[in-house]
mmCIF file of C-alpha atoms in Angstrom:
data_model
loop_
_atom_site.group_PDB
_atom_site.id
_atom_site.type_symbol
_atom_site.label_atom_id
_atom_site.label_comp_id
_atom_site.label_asym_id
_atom_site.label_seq_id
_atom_site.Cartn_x
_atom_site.Cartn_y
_atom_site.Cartn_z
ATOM 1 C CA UNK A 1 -20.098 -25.340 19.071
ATOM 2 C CA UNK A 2 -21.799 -23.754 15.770
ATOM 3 C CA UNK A 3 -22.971 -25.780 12.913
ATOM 4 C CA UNK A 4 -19.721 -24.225 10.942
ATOM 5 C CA UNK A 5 -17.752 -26.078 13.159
ATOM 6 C CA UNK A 6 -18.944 -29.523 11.794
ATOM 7 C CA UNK A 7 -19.091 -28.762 8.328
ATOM 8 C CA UNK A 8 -15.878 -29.351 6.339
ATOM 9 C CA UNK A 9 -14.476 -29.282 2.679
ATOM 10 C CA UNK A 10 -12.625 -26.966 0.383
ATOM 11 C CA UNK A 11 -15.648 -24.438 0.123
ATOM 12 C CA UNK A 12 -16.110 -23.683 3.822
ATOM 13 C CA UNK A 13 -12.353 -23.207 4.254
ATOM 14 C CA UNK A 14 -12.624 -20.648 1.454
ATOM 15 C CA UNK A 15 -15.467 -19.162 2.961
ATOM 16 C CA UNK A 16 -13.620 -19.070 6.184
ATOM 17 C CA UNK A 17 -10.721 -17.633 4.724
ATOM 18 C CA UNK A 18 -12.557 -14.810 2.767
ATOM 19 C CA UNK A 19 -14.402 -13.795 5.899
ATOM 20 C CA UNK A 20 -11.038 -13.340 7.738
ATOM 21 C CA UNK A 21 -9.409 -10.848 5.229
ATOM 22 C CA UNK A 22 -9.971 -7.246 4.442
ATOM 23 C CA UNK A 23 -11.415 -6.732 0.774
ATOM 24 C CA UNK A 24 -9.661 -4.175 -1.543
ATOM 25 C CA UNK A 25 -10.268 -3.124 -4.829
ATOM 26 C CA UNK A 26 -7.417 -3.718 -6.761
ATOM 27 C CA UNK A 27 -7.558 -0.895 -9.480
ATOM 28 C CA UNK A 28 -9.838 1.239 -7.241
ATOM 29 C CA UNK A 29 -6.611 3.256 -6.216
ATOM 30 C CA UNK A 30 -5.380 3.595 -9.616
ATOM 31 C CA UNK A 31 -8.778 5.142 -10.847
ATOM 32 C CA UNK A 32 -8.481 8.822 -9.663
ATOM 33 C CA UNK A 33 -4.859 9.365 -11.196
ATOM 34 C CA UNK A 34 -6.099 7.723 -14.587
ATOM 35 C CA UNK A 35 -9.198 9.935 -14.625
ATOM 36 C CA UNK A 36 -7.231 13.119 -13.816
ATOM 37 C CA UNK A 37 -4.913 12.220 -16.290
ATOM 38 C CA UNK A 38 -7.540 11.576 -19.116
ATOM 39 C CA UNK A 39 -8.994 14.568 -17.780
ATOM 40 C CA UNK A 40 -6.177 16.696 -18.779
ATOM 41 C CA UNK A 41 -5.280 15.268 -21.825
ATOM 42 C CA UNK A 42 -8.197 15.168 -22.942
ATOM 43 C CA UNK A 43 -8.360 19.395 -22.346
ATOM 44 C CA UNK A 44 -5.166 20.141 -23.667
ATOM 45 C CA UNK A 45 -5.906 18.289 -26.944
ATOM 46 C CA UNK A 46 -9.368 20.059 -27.801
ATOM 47 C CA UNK A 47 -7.654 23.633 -26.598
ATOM 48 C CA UNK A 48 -4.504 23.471 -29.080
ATOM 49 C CA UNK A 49 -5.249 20.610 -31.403
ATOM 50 C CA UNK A 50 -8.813 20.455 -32.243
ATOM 51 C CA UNK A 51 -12.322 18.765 -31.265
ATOM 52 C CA UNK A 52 -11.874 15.599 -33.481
ATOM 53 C CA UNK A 53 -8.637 14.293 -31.794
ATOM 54 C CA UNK A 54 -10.120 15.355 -28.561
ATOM 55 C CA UNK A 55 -12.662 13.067 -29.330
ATOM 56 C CA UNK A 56 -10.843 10.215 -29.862
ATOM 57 C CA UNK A 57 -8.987 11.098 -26.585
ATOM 58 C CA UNK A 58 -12.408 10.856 -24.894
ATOM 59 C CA UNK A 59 -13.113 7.192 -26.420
ATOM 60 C CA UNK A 60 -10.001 6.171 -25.411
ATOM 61 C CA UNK A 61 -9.881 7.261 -21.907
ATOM 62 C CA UNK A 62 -13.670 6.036 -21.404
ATOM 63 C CA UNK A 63 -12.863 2.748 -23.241
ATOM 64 C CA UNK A 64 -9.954 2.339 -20.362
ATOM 65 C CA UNK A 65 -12.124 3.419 -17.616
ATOM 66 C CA UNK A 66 -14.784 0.890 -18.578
ATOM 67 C CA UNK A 67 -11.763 -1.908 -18.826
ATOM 68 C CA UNK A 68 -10.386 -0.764 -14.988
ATOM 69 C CA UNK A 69 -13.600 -0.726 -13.919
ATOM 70 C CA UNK A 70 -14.612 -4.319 -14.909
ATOM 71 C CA UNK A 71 -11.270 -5.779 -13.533
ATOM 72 C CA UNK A 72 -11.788 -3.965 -10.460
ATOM 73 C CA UNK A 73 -15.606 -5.511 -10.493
ATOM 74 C CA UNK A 74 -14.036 -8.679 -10.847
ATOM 75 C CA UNK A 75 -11.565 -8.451 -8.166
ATOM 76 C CA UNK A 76 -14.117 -7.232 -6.067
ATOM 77 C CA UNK A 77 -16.476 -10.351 -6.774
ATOM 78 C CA UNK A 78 -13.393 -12.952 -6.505
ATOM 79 C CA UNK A 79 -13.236 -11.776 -3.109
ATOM 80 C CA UNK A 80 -17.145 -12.631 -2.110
ATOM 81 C CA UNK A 81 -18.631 -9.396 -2.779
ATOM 82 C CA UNK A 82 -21.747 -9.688 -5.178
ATOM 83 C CA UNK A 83 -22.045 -6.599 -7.260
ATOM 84 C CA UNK A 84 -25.461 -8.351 -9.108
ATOM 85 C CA UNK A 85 -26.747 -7.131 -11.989
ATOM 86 C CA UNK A 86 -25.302 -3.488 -11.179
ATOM 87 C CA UNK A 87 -21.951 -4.518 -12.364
ATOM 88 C CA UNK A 88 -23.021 -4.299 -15.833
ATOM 89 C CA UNK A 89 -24.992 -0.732 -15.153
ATOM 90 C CA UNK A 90 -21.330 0.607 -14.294
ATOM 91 C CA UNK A 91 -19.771 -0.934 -16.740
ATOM 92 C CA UNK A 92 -21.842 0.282 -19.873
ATOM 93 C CA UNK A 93 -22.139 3.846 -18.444
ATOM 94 C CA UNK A 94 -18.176 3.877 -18.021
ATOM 95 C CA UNK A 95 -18.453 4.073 -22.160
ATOM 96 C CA UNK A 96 -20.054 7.783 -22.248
ATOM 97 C CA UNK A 97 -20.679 8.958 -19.356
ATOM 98 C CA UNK A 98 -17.676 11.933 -18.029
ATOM 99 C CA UNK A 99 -18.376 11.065 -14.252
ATOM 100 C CA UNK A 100 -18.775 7.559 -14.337
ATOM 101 C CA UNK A 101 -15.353 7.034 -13.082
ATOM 102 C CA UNK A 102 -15.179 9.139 -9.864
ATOM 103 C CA UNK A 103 -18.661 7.719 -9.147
ATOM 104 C CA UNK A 104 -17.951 4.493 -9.048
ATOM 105 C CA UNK A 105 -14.686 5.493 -7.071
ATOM 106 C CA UNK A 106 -16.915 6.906 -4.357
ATOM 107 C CA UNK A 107 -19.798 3.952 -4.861
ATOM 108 C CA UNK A 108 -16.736 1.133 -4.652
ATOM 109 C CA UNK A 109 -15.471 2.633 -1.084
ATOM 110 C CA UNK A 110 -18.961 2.836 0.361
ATOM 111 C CA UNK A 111 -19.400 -0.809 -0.846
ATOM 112 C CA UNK A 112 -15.591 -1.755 0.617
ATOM 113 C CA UNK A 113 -16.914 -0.515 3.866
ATOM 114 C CA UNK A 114 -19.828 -1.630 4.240
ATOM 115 C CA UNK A 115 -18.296 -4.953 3.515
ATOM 116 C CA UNK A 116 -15.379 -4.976 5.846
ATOM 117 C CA UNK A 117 -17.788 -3.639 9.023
ATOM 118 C CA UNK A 118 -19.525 -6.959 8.301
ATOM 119 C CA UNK A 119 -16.382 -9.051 8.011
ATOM 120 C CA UNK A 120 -15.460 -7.078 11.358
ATOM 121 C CA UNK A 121 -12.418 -5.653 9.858
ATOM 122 C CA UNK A 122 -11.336 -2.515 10.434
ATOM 123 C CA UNK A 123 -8.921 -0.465 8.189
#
């Protein structure tokens, strides 16, 4: 018998419970369709309309990137995964940055897999 075995309350069963289950961002799958959207919006506007509304298509589409990106951070930590103090790196540099976005898409899967290998779920 292991120590776990003896130990008992709410906290351990969530514990138990989170180390059972697969963890998925929740908005992670959304992200690439929003940028590519933004993306193209954001081209057609400065081509035929001008570079001042295609600015304020880039603030808008980087203002909803940093907003997916946080929920997804959330989501991510609600499940046991501990982003630290990088959570709020990726989160500021969603606000200007172009590439922030596909980034963190390809950081977020490394981190998903790395987590599930050690939860010893496979996909």
């Amino acid at each position: 018998m292991s120590a776990d075995e003896y130990r008992r309350g709410r906290k351990v069963e969530r514990e138990r419970q989170q180390k059972d289950r697969r963890a998925r961002g929740r908005y992670r799958g959304v992200l690439p369709a929003i940028y590519a959207i933004g993306f193209v919006s954001f081209t057609v506007v400065s081509l035929f309309i001008g570079p001042e509304p295609a600015f304020a298509v880039y603030l808008v589409t980087h203002l909803f990137y940093a907003g997916l990106i946080r929920a997804d951070i959330k989501s991510l930590q609600s499940q046991g995964i501990d982003w630290g103090f990088s959570r709020h790196l990726w989160f500021g540099a969603a606000f200007a940055l172009p590439f922030v976005a596909p980034a963190y898409y390809l950081y977020s899967g490394r981190v998903l897999r790395r987590e599930n290998e050690s939860r010893g779920v496979s996909d």
